PDB file of C-alpha atoms in Angstrom:
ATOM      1  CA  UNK H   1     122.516 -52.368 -86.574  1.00 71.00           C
ATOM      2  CA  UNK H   2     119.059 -54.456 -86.165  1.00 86.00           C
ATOM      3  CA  UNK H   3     116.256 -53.676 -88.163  1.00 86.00           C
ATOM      4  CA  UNK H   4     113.272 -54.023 -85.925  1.00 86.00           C
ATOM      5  CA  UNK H   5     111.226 -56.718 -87.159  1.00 89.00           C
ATOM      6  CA  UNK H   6     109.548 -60.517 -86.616  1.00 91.00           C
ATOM      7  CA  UNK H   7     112.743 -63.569 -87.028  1.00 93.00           C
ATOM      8  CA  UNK H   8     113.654 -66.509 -86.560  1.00 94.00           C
ATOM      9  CA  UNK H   9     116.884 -66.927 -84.870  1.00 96.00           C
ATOM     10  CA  UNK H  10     119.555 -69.707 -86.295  1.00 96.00           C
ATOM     11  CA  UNK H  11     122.289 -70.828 -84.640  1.00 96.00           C
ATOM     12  CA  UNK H  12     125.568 -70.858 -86.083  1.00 95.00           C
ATOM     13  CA  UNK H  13     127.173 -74.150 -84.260  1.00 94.00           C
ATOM     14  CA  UNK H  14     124.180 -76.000 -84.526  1.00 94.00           C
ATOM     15  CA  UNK H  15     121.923 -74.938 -87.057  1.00 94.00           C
ATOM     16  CA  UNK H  16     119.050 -75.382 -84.980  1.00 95.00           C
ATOM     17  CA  UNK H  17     116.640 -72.326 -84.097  1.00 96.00           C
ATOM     18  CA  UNK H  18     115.750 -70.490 -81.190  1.00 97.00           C
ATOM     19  CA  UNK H  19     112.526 -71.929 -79.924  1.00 97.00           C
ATOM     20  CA  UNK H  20     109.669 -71.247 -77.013  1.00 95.00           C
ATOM     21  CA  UNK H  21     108.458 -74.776 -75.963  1.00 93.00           C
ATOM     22  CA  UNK H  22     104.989 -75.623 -76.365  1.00 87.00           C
ATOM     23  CA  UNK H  23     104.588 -77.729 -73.760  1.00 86.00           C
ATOM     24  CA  UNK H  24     106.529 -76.377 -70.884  1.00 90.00           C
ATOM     25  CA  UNK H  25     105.971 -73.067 -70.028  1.00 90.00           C
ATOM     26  CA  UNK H  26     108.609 -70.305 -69.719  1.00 93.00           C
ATOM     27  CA  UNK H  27     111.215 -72.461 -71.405  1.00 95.00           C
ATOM     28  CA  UNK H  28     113.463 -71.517 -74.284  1.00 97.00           C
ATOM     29  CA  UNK H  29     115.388 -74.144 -75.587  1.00 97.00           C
ATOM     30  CA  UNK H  30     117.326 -75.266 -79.522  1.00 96.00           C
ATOM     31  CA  UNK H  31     114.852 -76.579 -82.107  1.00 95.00           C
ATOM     32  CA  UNK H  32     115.138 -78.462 -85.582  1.00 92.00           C
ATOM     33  CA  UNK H  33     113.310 -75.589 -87.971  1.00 91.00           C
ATOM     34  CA  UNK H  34     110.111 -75.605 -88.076  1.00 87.00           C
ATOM     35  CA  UNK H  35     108.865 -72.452 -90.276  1.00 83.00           C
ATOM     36  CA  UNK H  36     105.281 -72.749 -89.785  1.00 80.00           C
ATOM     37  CA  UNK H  37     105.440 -72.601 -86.119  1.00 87.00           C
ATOM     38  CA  UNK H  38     105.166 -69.275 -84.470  1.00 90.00           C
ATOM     39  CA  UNK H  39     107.323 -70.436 -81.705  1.00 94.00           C
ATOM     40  CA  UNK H  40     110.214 -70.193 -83.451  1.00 94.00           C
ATOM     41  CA  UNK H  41     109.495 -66.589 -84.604  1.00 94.00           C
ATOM     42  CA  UNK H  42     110.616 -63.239 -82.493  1.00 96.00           C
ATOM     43  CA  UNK H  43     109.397 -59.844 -82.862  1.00 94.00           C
ATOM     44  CA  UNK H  44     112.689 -57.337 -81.845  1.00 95.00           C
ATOM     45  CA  UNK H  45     111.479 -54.034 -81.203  1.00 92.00           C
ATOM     46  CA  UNK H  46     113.958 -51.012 -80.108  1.00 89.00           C
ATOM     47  CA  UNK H  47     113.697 -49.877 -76.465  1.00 85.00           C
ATOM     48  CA  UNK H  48     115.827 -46.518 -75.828  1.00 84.00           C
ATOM     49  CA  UNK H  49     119.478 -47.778 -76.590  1.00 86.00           C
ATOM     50  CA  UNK H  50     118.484 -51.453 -76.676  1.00 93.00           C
ATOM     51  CA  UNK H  51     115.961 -54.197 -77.439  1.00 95.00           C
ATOM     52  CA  UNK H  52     113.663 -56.279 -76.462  1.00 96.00           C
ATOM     53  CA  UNK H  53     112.579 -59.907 -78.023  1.00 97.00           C
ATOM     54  CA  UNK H  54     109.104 -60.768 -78.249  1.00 95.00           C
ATOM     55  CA  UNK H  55     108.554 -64.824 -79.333  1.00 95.00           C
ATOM     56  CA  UNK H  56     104.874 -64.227 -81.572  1.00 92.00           C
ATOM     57  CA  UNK H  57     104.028 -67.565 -80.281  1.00 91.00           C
ATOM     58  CA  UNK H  58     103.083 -67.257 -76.580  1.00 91.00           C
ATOM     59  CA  UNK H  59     103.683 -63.065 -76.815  1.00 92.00           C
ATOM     60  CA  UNK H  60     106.166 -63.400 -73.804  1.00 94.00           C
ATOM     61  CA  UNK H  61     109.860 -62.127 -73.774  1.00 96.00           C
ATOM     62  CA  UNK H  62     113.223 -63.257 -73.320  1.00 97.00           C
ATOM     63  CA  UNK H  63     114.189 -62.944 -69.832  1.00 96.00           C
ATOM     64  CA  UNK H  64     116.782 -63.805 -67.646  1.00 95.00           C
ATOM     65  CA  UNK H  65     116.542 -63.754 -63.867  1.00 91.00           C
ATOM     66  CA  UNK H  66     120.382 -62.838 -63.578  1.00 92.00           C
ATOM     67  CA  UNK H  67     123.204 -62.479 -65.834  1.00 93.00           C
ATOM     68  CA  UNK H  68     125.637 -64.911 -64.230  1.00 92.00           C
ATOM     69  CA  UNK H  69     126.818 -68.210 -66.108  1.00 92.00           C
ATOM     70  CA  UNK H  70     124.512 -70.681 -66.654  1.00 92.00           C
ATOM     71  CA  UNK H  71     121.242 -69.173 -65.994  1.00 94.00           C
ATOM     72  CA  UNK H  72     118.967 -70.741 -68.318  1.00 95.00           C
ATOM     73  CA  UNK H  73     117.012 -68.185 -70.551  1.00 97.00           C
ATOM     74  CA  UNK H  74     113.124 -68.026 -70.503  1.00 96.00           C
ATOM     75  CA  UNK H  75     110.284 -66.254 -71.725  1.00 96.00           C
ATOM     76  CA  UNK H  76     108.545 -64.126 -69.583  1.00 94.00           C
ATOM     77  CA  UNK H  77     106.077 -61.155 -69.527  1.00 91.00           C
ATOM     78  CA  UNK H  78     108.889 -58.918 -67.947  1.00 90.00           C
ATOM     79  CA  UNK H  79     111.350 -58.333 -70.866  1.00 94.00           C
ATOM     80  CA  UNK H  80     115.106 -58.152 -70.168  1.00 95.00           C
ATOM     81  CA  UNK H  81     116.509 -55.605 -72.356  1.00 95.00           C
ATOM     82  CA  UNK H  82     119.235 -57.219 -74.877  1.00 96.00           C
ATOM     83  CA  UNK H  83     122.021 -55.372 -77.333  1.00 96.00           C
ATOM     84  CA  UNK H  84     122.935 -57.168 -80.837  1.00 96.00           C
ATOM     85  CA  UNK H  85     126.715 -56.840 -81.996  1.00 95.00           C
ATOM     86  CA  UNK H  86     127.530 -58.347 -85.270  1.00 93.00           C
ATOM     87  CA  UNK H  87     130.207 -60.861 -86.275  1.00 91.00           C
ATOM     88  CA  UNK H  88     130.740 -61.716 -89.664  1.00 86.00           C
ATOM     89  CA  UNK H  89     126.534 -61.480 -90.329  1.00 87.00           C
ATOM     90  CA  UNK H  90     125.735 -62.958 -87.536  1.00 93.00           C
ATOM     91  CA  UNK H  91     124.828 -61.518 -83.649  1.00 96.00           C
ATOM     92  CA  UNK H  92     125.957 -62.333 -80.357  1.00 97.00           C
ATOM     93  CA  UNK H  93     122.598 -61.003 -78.232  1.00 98.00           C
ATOM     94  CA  UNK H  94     124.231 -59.198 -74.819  1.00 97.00           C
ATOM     95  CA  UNK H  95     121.347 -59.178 -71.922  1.00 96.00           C
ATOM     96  CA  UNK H  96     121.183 -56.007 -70.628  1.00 92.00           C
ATOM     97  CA  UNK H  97     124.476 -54.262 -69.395  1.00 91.00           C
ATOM     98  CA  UNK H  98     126.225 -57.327 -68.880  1.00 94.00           C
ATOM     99  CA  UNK H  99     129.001 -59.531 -70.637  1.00 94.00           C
ATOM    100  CA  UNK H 100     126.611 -62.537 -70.175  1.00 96.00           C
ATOM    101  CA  UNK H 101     125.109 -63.464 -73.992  1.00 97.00           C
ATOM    102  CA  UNK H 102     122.730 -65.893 -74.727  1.00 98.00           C
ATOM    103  CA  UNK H 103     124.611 -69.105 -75.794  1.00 97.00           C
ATOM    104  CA  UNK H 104     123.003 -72.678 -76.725  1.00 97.00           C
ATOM    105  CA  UNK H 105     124.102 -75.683 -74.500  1.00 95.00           C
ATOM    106  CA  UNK H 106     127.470 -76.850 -75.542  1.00 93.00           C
ATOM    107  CA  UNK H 107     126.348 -76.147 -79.377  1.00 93.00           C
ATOM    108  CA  UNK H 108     124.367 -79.311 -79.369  1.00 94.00           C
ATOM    109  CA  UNK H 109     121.526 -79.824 -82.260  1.00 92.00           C
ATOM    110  CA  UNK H 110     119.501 -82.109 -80.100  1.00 93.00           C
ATOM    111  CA  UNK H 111     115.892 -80.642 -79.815  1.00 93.00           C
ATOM    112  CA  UNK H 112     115.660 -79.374 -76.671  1.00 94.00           C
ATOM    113  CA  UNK H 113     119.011 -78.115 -75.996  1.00 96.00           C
ATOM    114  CA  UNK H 114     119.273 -75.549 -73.163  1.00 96.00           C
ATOM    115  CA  UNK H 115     120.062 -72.152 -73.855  1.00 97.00           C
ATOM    116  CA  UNK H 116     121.632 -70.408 -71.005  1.00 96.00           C
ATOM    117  CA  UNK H 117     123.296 -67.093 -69.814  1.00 97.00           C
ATOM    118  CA  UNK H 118     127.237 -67.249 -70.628  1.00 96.00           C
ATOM    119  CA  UNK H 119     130.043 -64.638 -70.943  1.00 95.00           C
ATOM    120  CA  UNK H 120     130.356 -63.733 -74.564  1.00 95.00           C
ATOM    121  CA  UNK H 121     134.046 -66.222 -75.910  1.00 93.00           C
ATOM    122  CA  UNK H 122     133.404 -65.821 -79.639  1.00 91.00           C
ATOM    123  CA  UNK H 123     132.444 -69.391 -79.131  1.00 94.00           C
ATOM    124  CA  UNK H 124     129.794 -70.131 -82.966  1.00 94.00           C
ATOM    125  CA  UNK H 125     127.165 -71.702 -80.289  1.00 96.00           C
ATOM    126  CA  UNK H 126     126.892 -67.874 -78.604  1.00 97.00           C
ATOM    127  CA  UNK H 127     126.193 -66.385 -82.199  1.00 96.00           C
ATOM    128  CA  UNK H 128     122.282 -66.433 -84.425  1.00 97.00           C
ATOM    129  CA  UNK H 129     121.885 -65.414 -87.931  1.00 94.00           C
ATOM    130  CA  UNK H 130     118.555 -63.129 -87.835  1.00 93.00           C
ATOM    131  CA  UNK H 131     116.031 -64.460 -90.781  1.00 91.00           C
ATOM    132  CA  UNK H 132     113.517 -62.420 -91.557  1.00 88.00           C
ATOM    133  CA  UNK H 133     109.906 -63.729 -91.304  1.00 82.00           C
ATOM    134  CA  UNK H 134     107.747 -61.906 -94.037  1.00 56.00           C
ATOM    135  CA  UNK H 135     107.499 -58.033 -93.869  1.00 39.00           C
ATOM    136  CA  UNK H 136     108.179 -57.732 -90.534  1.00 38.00           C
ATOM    137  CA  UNK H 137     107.335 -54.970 -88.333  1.00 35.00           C
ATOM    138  CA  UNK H 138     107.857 -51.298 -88.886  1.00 33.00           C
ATOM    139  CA  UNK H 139     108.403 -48.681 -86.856  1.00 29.00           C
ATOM    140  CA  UNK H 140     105.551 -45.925 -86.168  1.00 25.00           C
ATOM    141  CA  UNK H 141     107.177 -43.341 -88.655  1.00 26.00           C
ATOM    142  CA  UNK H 142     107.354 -46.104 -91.367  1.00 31.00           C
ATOM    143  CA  UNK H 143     111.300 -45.536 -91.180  1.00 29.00           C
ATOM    144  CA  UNK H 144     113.679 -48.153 -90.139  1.00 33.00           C
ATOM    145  CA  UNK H 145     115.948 -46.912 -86.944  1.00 31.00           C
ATOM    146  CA  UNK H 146     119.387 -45.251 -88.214  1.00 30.00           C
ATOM    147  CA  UNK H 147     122.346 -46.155 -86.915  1.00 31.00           C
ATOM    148  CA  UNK H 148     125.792 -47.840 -87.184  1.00 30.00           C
ATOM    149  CA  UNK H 149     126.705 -51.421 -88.995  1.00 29.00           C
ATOM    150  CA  UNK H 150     127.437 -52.836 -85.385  1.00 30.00           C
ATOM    151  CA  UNK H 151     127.025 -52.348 -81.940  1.00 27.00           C
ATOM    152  CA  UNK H 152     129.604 -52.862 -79.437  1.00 31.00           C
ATOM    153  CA  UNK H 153     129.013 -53.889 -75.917  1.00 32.00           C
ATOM    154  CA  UNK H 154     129.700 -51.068 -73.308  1.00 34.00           C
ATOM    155  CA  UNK H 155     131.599 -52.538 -70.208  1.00 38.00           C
ATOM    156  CA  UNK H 156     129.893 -54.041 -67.089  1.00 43.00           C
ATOM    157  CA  UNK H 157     128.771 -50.623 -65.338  1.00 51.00           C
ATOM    158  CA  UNK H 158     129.019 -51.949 -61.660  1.00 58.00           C
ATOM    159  CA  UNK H 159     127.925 -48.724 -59.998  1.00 76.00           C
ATOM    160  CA  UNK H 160     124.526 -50.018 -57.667  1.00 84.00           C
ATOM    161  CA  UNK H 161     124.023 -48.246 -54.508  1.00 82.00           C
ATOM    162  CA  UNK H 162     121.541 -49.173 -52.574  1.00 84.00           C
ATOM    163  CA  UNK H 163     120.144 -48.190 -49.340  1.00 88.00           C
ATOM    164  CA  UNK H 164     123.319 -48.932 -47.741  1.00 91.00           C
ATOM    165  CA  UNK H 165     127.278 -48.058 -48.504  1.00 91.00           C
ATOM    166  CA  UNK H 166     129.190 -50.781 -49.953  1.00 93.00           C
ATOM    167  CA  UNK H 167     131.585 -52.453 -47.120  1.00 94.00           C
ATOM    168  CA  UNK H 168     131.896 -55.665 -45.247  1.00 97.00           C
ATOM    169  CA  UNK H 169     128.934 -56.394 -42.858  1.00 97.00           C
ATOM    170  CA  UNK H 170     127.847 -58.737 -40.266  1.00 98.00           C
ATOM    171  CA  UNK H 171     124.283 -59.385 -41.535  1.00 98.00           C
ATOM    172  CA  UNK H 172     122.140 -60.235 -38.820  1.00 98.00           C
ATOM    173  CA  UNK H 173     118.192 -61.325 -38.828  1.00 98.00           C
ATOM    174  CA  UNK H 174     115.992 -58.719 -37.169  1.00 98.00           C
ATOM    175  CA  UNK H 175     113.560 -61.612 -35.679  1.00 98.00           C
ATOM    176  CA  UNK H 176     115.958 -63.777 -34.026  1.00 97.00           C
ATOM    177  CA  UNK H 177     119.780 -62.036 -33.830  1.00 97.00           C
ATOM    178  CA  UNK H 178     121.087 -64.668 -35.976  1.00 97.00           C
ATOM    179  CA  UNK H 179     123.855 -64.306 -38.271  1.00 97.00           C
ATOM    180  CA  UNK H 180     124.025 -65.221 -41.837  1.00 98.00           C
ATOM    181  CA  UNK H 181     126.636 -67.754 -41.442  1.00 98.00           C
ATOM    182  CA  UNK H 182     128.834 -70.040 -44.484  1.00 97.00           C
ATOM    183  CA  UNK H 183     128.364 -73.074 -43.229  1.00 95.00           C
ATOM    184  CA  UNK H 184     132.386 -74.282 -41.815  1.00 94.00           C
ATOM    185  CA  UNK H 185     133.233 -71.149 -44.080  1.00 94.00           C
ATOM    186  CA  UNK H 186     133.784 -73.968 -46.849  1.00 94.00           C
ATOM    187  CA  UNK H 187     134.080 -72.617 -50.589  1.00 91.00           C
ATOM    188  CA  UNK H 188     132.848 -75.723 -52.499  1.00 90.00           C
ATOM    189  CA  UNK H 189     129.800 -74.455 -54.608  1.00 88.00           C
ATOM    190  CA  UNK H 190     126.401 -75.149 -53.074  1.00 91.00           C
ATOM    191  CA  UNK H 191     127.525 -75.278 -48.996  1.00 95.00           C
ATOM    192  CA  UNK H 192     124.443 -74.153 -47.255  1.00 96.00           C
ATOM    193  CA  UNK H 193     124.186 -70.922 -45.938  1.00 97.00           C
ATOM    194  CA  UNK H 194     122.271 -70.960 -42.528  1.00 98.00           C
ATOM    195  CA  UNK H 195     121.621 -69.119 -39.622  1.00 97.00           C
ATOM    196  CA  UNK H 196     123.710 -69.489 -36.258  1.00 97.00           C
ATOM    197  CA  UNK H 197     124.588 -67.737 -32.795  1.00 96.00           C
ATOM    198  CA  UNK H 198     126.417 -64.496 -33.540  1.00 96.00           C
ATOM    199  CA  UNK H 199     129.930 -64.688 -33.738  1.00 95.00           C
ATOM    200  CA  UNK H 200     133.015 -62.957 -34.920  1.00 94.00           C
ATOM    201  CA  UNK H 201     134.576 -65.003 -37.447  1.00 95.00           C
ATOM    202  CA  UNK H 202     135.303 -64.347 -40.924  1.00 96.00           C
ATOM    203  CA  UNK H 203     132.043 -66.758 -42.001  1.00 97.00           C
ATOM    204  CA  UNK H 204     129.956 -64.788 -40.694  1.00 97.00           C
ATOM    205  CA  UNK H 205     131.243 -61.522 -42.591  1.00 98.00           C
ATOM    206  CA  UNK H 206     129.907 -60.321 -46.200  1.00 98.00           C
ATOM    207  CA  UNK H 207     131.193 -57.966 -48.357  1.00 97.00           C
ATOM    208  CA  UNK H 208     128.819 -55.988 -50.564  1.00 96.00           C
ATOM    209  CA  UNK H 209     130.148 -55.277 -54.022  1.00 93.00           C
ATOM    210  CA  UNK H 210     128.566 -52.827 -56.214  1.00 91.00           C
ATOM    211  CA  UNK H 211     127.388 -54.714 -59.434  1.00 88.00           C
ATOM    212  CA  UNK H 212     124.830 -53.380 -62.136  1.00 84.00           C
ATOM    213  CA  UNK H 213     121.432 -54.102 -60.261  1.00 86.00           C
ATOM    214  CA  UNK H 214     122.376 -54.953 -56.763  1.00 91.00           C
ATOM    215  CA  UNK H 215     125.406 -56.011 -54.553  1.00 93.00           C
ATOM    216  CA  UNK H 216     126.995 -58.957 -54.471  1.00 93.00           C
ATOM    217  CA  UNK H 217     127.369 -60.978 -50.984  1.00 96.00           C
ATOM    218  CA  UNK H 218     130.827 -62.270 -51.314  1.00 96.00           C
ATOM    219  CA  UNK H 219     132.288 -64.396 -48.062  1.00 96.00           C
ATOM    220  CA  UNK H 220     135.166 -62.615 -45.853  1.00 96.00           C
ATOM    221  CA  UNK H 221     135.989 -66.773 -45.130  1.00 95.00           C
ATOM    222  CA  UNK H 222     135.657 -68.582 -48.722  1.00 95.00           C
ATOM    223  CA  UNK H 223     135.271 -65.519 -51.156  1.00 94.00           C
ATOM    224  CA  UNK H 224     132.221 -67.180 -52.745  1.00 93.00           C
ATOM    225  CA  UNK H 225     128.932 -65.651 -52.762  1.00 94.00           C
ATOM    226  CA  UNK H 226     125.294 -65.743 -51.259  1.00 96.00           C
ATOM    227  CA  UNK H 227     123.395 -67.270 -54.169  1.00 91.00           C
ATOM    228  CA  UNK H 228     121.686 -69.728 -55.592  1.00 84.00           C
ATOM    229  CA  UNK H 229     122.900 -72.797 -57.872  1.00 76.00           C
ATOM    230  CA  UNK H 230     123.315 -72.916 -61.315  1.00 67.00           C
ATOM    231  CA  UNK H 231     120.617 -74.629 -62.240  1.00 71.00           C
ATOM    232  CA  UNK H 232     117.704 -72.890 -60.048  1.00 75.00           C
ATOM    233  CA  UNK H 233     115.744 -70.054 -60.292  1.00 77.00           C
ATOM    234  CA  UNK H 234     114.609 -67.775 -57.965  1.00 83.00           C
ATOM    235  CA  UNK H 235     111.088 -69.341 -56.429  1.00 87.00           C
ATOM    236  CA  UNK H 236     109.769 -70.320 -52.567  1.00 90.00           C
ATOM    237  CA  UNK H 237     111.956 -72.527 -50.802  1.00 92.00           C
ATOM    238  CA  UNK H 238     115.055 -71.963 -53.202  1.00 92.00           C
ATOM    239  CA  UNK H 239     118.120 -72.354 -50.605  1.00 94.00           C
ATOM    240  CA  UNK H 240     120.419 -69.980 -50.009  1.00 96.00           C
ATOM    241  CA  UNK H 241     124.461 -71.538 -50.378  1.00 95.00           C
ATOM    242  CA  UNK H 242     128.000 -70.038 -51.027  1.00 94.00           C
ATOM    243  CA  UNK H 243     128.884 -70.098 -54.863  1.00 90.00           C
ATOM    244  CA  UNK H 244     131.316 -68.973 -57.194  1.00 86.00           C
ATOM    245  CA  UNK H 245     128.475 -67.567 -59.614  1.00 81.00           C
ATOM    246  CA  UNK H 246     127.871 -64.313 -57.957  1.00 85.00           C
ATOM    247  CA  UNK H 247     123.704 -63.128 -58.291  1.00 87.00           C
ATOM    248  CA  UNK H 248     122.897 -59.605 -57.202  1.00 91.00           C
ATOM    249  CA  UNK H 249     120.868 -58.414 -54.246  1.00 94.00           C
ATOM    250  CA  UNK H 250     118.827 -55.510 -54.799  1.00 94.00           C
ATOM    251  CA  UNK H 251     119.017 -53.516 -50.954  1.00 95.00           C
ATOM    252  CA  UNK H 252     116.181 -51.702 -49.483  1.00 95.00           C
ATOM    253  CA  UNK H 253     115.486 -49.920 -46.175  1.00 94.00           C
ATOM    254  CA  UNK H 254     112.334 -51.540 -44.243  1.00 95.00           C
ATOM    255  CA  UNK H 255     110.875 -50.560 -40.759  1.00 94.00           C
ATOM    256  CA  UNK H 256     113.336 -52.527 -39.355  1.00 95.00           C
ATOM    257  CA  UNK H 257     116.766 -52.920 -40.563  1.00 96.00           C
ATOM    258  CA  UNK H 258     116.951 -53.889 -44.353  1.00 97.00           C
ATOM    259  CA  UNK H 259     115.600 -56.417 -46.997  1.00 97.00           C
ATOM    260  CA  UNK H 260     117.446 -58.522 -49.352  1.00 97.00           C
ATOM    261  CA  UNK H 261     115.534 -58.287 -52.680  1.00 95.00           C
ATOM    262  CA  UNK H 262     116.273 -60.642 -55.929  1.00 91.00           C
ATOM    263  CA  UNK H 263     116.175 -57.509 -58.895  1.00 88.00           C
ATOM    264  CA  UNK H 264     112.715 -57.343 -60.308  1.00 84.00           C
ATOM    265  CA  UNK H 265     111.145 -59.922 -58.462  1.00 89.00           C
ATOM    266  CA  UNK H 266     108.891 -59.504 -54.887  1.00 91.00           C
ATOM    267  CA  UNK H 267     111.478 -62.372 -53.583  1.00 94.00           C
ATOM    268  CA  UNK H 268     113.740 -61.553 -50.119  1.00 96.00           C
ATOM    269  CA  UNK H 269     116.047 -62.998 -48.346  1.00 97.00           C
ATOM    270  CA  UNK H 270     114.152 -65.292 -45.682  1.00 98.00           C
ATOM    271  CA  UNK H 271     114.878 -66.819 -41.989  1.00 97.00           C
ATOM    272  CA  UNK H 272     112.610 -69.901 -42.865  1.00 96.00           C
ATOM    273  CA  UNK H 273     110.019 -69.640 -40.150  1.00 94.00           C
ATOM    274  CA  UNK H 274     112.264 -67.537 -38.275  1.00 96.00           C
ATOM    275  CA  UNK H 275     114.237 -70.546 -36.644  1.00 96.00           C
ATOM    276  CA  UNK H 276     116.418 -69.468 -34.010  1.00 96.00           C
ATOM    277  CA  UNK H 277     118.325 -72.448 -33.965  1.00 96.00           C
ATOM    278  CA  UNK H 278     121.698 -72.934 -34.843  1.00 96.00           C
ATOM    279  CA  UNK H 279     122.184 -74.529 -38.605  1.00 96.00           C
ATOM    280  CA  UNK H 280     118.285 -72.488 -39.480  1.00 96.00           C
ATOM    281  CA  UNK H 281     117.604 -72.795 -43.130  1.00 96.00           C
ATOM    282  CA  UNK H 282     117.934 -69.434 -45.480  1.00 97.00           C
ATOM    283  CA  UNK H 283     115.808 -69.239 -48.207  1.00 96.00           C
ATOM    284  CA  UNK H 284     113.929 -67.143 -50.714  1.00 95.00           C
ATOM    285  CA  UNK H 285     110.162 -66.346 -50.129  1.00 95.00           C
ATOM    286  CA  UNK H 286     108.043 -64.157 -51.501  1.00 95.00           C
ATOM    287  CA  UNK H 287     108.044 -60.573 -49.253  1.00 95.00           C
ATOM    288  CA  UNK H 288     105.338 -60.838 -46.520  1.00 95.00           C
ATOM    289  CA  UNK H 289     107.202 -57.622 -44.224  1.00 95.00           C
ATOM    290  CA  UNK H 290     107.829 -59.701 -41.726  1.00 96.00           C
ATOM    291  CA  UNK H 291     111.073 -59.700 -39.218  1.00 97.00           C
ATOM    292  CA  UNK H 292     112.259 -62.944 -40.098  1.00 97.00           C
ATOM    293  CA  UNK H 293     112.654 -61.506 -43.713  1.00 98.00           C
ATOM    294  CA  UNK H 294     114.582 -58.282 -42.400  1.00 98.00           C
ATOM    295  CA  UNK H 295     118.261 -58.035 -41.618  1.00 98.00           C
ATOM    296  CA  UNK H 296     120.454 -55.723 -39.559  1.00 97.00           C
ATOM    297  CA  UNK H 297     123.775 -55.111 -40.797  1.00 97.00           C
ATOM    298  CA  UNK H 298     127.150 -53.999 -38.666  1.00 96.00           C
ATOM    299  CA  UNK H 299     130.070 -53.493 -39.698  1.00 94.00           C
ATOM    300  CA  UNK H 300     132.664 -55.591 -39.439  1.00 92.00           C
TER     301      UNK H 300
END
């Protein structure tokens, strides 16, 4: 088990060290050591049965916007809760509930490597040696946390429910009718999702699967899911498109129909500028209430 306490985080593959960039805010990325430099220090703290990282640098927190593969890691003031399991003295950190861990880029020992999100494979470059950084941080009692050698991950607990049942839906915008539509119903990652006439066909249908935080919008045509790519986060403008990494939605009754909410974040599902033409652009905006950023859903 972790002692709570201030680190700095090596990894195995690389022997580079976890490290909050000076320069360019929010990012986390691999770093040659440099011991002097707060930024490559962490203060892990216990939070009921898990953790959170704290880089004594910039006093923000890991974070992770989802828990799908290759969602880079940041540093945020919204900490995502992580678990430590040990492997021969070293950790793979688990984010949250999930099988996601945080792994450096390929294990390269270039400075200023990405580290990203990615399903825990034993792989060295997913796995940090915790060094200690002076005395370190105590708990309030003055009596380090009790507990086993190791802790194992728990499964995926993919029991959401949110204001509406799991099923397949036609999801339609409350401003204009419009369906959320798979562009062509194609399954190659990053085919726009848009907004077109209401139809019948299997495009135009979403299944919502229960996953830890939200549901998952997964294509009755292609089986790939309303997302984002890779390599975005979730910001104004961000386009919605049909991908085989799967983010969650978190579901929420409005006035009118229902609103599409990324977890944690004030950003919903959006009709940009409530277009009611055929091919519209879907995107994510910060919540303003209004009808183009509500959704009726039938079933299908």
């Amino acid at each position: 088990m972790v002692q709570e306490g201030i680190y700095r985080l090596k990894n195995v593959r690389s022997g580079t060290y976890l490290d909050a960039s000076i320069q360019k805010k929010n990012v986390v990325h691999g770093w040659d050591s440099r011991p002097e430099n707060k930024n490559q220090q962490w203060e892990i703290r216990r939070s009921g049965d898990k953790y959170t990282i704290k880089n004594v640098g910039n006093g923000d927190y890991i974070n992770v916007w989802n828990t799908n593969d290759r969602t880079d890691v940041k540093v945020k003031d919204d900490p995502t809760p992580v678990r430590f399991e040990e492997h021969d003295g070293a950790y793979a950190i688990y984010l949250d509930d999930s099988q996601g861990v945080i792994d450096l880029d390929q294990g390269r020992d270039e400075n200023g490597t990405d580290i990203n999100v990615w399903r825990f494979s034993g792989a060295k470059q997913q796995l940090w040696r915790l060094e200690g950084v002076g005395s370190g941080y105590q708990s309030q009692s003055g009596v380090q946390p009790r507990g086993e050698s190791s802790y194992s991950a728990p499964p995926q607990q993919d029991n959401y429910r949110g204001a509406v049942n799991p099923g397949t839906y036609y999801i339609r915008n409350v401003h204009t009718g419009t369906a959320l539509d798979l562009a062509g119903g194609a399954s190659t990652d990053g085919t726009k999702v848009i907004g077109y006439s209401a139809g019948s066909g299997n495009n135009q249908k979403w299944t919502l699967e229960p996953g830890s935080r939200g549901y998952r919008l997964k294509n009755a045509q292609s089986g790939t899911y309303a997302g984002f790519q890779s390599h975005e986060s979730p910001t104004d403008g961000v386009l919605l498109t049909g991908n085989r990494n799967a983010p969650e939605w978190d579901v929420k009754q409005a006035d009118q129909g229902y609103q599409f909410f990324i977890p944690g974040t004030n950003y919903v599902l959006d009709l940009a500028s409530g277009d009611r033409s055929d091919g519209a652009k879907i995107c994510l905006w910060t919540n303003k209430g209004e009808n183009n950023q509500k959704w009726n859903l039938q079933q299908a």
